[in-house]
mmCIF file of C-alpha atoms in Angstrom:
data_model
loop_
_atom_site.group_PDB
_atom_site.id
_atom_site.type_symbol
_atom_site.label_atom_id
_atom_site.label_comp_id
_atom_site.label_asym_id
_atom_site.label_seq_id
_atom_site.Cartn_x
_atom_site.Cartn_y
_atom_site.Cartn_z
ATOM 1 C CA UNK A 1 -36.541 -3.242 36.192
ATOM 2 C CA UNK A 2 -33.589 -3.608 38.321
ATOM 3 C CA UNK A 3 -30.313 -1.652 37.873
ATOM 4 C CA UNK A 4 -29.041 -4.715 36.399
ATOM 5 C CA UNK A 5 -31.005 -4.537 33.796
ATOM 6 C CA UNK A 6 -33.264 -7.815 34.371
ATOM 7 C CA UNK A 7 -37.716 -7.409 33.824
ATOM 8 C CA UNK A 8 -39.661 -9.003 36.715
ATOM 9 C CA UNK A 9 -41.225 -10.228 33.701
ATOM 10 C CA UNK A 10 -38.356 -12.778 32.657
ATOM 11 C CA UNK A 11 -38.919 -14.404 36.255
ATOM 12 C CA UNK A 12 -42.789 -13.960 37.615
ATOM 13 C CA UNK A 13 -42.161 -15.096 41.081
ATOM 14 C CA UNK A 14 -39.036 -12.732 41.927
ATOM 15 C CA UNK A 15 -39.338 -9.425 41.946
ATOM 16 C CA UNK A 16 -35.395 -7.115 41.986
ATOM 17 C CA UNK A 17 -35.414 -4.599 44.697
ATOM 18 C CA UNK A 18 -31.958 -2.917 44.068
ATOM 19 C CA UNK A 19 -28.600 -4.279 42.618
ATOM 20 C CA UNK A 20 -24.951 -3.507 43.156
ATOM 21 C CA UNK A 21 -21.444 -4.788 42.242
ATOM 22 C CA UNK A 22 -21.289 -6.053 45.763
ATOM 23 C CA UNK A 23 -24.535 -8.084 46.375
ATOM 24 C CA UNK A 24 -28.365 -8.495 44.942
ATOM 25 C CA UNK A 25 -31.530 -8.413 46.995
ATOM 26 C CA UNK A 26 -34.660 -9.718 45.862
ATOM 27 C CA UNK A 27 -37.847 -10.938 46.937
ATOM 28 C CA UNK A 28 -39.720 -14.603 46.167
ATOM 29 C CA UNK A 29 -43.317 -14.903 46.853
ATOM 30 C CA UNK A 30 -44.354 -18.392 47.237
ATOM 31 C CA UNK A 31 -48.146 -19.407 45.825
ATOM 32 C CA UNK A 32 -50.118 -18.642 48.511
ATOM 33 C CA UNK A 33 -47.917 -15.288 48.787
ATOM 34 C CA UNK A 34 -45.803 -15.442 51.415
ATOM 35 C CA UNK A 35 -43.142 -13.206 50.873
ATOM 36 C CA UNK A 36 -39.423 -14.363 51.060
ATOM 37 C CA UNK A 37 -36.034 -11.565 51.557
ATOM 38 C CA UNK A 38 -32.726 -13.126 49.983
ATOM 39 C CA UNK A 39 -30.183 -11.352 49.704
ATOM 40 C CA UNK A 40 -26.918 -13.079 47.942
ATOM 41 C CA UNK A 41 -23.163 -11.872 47.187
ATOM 42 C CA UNK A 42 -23.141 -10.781 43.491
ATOM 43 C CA UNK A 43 -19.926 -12.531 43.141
ATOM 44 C CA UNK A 44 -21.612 -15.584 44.558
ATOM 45 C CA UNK A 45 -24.619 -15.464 42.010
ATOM 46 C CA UNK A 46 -22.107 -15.806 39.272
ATOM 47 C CA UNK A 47 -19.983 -18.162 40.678
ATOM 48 C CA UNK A 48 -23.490 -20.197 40.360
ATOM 49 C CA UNK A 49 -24.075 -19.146 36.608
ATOM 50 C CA UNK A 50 -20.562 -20.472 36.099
ATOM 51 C CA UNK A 51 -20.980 -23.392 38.081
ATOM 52 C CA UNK A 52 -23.544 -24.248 35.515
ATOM 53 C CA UNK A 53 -23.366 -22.699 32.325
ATOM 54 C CA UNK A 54 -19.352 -21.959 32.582
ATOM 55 C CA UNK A 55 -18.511 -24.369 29.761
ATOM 56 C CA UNK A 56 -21.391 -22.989 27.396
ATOM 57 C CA UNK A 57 -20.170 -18.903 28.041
ATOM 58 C CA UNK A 58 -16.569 -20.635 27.489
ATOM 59 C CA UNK A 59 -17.171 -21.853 24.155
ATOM 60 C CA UNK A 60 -19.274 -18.844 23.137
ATOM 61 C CA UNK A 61 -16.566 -16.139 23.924
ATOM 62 C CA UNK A 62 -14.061 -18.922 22.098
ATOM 63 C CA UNK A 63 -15.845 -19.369 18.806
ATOM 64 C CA UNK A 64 -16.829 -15.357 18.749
ATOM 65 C CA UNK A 65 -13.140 -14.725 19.343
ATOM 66 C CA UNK A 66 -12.149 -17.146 16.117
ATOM 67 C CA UNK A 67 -15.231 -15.608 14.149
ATOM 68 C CA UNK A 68 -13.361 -11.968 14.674
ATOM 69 C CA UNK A 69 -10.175 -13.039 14.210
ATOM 70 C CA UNK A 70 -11.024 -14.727 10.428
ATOM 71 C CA UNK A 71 -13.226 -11.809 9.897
ATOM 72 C CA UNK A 72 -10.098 -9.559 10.808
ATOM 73 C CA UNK A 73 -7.404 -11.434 8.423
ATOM 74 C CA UNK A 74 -9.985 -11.554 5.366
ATOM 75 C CA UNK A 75 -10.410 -7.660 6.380
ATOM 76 C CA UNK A 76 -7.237 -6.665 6.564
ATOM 77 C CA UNK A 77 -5.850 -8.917 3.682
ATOM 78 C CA UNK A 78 -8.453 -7.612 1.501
ATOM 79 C CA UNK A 79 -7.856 -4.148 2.536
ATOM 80 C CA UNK A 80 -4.094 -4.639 1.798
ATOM 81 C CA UNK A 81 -4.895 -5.948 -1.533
ATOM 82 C CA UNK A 82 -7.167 -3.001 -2.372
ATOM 83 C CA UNK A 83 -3.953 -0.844 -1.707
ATOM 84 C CA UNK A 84 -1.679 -2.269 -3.181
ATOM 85 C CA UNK A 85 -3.542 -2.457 -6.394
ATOM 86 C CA UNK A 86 -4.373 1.223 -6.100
ATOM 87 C CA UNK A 87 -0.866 2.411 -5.838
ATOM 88 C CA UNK A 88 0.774 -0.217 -8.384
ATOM 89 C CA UNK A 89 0.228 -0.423 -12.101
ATOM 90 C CA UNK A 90 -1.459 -3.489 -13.073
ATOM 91 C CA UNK A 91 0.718 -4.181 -16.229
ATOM 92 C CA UNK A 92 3.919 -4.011 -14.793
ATOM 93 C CA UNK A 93 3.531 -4.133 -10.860
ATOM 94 C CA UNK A 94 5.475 -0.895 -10.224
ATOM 95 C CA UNK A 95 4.486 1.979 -8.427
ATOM 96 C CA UNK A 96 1.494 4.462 -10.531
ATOM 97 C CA UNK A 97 1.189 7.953 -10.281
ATOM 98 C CA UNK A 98 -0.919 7.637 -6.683
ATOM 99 C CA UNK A 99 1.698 5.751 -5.340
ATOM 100 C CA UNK A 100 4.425 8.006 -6.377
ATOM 101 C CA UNK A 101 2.282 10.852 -4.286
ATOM 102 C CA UNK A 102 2.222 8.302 -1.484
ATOM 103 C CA UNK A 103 5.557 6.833 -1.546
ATOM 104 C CA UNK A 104 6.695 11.086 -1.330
ATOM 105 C CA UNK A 105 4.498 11.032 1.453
ATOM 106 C CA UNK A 106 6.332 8.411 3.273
ATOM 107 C CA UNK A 107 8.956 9.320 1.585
ATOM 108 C CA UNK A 108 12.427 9.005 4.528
ATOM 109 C CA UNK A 109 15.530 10.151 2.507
ATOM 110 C CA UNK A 110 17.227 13.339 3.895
ATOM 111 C CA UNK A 111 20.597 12.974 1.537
ATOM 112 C CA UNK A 112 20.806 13.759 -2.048
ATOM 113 C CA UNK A 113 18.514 11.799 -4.474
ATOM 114 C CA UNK A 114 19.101 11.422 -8.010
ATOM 115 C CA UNK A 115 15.794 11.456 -9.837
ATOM 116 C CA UNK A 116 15.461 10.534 -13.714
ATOM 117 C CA UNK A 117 12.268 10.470 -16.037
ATOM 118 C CA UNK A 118 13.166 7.898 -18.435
ATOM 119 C CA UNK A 119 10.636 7.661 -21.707
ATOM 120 C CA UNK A 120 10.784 4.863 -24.426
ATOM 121 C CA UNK A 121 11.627 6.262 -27.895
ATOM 122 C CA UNK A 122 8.804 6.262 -30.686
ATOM 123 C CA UNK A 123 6.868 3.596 -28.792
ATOM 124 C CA UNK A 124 3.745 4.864 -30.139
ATOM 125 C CA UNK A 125 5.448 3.527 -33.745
ATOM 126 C CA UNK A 126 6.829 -0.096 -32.177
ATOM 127 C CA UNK A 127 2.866 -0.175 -30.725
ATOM 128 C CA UNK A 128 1.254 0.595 -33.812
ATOM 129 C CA UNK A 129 3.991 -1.442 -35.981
ATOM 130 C CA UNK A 130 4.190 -4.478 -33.737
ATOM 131 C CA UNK A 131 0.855 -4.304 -31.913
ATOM 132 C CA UNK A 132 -0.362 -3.584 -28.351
ATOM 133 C CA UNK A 133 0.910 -7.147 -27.165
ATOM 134 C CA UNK A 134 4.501 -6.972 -28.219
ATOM 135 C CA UNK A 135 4.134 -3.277 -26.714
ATOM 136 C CA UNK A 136 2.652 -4.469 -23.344
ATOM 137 C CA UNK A 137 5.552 -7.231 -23.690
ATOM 138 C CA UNK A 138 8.066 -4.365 -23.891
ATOM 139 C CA UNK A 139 6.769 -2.704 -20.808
ATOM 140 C CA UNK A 140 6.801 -5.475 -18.598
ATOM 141 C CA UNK A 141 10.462 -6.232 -20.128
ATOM 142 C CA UNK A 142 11.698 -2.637 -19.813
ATOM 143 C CA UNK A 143 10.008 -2.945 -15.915
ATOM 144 C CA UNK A 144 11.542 -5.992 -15.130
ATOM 145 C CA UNK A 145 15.265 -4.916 -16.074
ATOM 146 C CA UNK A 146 14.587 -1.933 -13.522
ATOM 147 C CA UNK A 147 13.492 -3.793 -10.948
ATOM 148 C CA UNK A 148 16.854 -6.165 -11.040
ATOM 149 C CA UNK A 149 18.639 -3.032 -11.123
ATOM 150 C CA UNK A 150 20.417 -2.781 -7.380
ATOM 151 C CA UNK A 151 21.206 1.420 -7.380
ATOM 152 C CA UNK A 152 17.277 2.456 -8.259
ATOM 153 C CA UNK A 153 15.906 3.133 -4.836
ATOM 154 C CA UNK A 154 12.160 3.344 -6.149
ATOM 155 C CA UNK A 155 10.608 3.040 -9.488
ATOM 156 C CA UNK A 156 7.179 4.163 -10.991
ATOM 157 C CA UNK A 157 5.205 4.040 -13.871
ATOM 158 C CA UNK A 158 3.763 7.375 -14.405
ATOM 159 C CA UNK A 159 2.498 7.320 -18.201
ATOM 160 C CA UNK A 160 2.371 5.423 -20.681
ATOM 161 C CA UNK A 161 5.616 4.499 -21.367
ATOM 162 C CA UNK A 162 7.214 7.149 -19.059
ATOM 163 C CA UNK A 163 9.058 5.607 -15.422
ATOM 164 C CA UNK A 164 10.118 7.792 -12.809
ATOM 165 C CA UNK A 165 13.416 6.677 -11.263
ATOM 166 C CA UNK A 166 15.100 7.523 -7.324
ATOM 167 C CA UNK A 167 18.860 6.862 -6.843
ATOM 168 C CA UNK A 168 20.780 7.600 -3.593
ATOM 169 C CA UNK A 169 23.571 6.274 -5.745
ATOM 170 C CA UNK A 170 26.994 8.668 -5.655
ATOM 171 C CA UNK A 171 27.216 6.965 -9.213
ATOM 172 C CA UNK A 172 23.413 7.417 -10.197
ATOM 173 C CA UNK A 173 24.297 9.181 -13.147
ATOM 174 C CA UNK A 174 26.407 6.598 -14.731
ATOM 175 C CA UNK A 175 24.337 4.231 -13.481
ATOM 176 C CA UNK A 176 21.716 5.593 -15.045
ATOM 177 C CA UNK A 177 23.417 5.318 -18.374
ATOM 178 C CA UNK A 178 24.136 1.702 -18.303
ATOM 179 C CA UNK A 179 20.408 0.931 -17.847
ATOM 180 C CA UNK A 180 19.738 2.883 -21.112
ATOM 181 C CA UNK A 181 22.143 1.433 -23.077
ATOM 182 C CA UNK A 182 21.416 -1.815 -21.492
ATOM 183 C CA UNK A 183 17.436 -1.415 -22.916
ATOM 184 C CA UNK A 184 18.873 -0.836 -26.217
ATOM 185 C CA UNK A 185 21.241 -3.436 -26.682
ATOM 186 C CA UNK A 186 19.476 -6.598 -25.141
ATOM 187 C CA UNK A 187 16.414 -7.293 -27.229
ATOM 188 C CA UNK A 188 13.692 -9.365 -25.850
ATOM 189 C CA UNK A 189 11.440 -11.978 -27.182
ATOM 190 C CA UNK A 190 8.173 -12.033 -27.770
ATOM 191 C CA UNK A 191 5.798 -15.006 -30.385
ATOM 192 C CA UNK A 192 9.310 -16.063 -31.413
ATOM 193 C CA UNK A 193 10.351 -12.549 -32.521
ATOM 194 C CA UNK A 194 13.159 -10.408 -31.180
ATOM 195 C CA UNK A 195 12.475 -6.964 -30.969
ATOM 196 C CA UNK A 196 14.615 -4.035 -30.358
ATOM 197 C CA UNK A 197 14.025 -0.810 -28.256
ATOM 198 C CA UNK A 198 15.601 2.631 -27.177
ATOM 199 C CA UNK A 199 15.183 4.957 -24.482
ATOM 200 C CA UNK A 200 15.720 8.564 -23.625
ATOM 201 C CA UNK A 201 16.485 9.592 -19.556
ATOM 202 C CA UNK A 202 16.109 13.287 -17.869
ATOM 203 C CA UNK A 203 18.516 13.490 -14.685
ATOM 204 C CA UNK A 204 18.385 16.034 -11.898
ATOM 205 C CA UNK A 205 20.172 16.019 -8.242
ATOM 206 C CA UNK A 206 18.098 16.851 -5.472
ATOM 207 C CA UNK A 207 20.505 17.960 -2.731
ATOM 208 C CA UNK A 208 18.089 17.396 0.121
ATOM 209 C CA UNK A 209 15.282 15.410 -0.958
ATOM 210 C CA UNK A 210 13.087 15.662 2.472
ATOM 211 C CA UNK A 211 12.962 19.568 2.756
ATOM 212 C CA UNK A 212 12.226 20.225 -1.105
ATOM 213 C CA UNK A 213 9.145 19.747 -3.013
ATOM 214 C CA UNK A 214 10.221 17.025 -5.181
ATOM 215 C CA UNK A 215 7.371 17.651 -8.057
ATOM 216 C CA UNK A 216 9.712 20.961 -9.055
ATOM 217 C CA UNK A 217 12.696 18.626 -9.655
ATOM 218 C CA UNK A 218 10.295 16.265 -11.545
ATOM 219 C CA UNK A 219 9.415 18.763 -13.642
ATOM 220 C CA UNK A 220 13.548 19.637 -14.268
ATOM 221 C CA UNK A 221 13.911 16.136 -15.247
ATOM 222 C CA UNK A 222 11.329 16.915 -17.835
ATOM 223 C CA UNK A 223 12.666 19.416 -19.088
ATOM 224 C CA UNK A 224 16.176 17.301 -19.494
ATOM 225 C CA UNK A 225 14.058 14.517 -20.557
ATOM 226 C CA UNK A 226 13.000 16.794 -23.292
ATOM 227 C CA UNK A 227 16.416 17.695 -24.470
ATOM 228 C CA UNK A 228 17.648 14.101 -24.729
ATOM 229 C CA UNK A 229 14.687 13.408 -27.304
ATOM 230 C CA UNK A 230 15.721 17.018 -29.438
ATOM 231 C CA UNK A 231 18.989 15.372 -29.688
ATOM 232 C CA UNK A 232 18.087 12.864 -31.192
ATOM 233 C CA UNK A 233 16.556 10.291 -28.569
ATOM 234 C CA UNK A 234 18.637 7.053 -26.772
ATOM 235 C CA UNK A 235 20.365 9.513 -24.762
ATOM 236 C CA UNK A 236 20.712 10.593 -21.205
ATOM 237 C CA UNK A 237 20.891 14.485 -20.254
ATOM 238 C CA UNK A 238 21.572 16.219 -16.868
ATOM 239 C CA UNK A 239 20.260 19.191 -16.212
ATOM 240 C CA UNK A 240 22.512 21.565 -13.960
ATOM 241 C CA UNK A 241 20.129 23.326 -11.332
ATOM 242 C CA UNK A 242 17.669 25.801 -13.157
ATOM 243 C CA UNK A 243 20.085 26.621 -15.979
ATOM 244 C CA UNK A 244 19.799 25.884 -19.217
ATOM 245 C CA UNK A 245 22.807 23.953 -19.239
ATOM 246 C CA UNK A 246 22.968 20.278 -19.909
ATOM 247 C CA UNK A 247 25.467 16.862 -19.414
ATOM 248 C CA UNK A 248 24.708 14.620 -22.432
ATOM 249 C CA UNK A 249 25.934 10.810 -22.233
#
């Protein structure tokens, strides 16, 4: 074996002494053994191999190289799918719960941000009433209306019928209003029917979103969230820091 790597075997009348980058020596016995020293240029020996078989190593490296590069963009495009279907809901293409986690992550905001937990009023009634259609109908609705909504910087699904909203908006608040009482007043269609739906919103400032675990201002939202619907539901409370104080609009 030579230190190219090459068995006597594959060629029975030469026989590798020693090989280097720089040249190859090697020995041919003829048939009546007489032994013959060569010793060649290694860049010479493949400037042979090339000579000949130049067009065939060509067109193998070519159609290896397209074979990786399809192989790549089915890959990758694949891949891409698989995330995106992991981190969005299915029903209504915003973000889920994992890519709320992710999207904080990633998450590049080092201002105030405005986050609201907005809940559908008695939906469990309109699904029950109406059916699981006309309530999956409502969803994508309600989902579509936030997405055409210019101030929300990001917007998940997180439950059911619960989204979690981000505003950088100095007017988030109002803002935040209008898309309730926009839900409520426009009704949507659905099998020729019009149907009608309300919504309750939980509002908390974050004064610097990147140093501050956002899941405790989540959980404030909640908590405002919760006093909208004691009220009496289709409303929007603020909750002022940790207090118990609220903004009702």
């Amino acid at each position: 074996m030579s230190d190219f790597g090459i068995s006597s075997n594959e060629f029975p009348n030469f026989f590798f002494l020693s090989g280097t980058i720089k040249w190859i020596e090697f020995i041919s016995i003829d048939q009546i053994g007489v032994e013959f020293y060569f010793i060649y240029p290694f860049d010479y020996i493949l400037s042979l191999v090339w000579s000949r078989y130049g067009f065939q190593i060509s067109l193998i490296f070519f159609l290896n190289f397209i074979l990786v590069s399809v192989f790549l963009y089915y890959f990758l495009g694949r891949l891409s799918s698989l995330k995106f279907k992991s981190n969005h809901d299915f029903l209504t293409n915003l973000m889920n719960r994992r890519g709320l986690y992710s999207y904080l992550r990633d998450m590049d905001v080092d201002n105030k941000l405005y986050i609201c937990l907005m809940d559908l009023d008695d939906f469990k009634v309109f699904n029950d009433k109406n059916g699981h259609l006309a309530g999956d109908e409502a969803l994508r609705y309600i989902s579509g209306m936030i997405r055409q909504t210019p101030f929300v910087l990001q917007a998940f699904r997180i439950g059911g019928e619960e989204f979690l909203l981000f505003s950088k908006s100095r007017n988030a608040i109002l803002e935040f209003k209008e898309l309730k009482d926009s839900i409520y007043i426009n009704e949507f269609s659905f099998c020729n029917k019009k149907y009608q739906i309300s919504s309750s919103m939980g509002v908390v400032l974050c004064e610097n979103a990147k140093d501050t675990n956002i899941d405790t201002y989540i959980a404030l939202a909640d908590e405002a969230l919760y006093e909208a619907k004691r009220r009496g539901k289709n409303l929007l409370c603020v909750k002022k820091d940790e207090s118990c104080d609220f903004d009702v609009y």
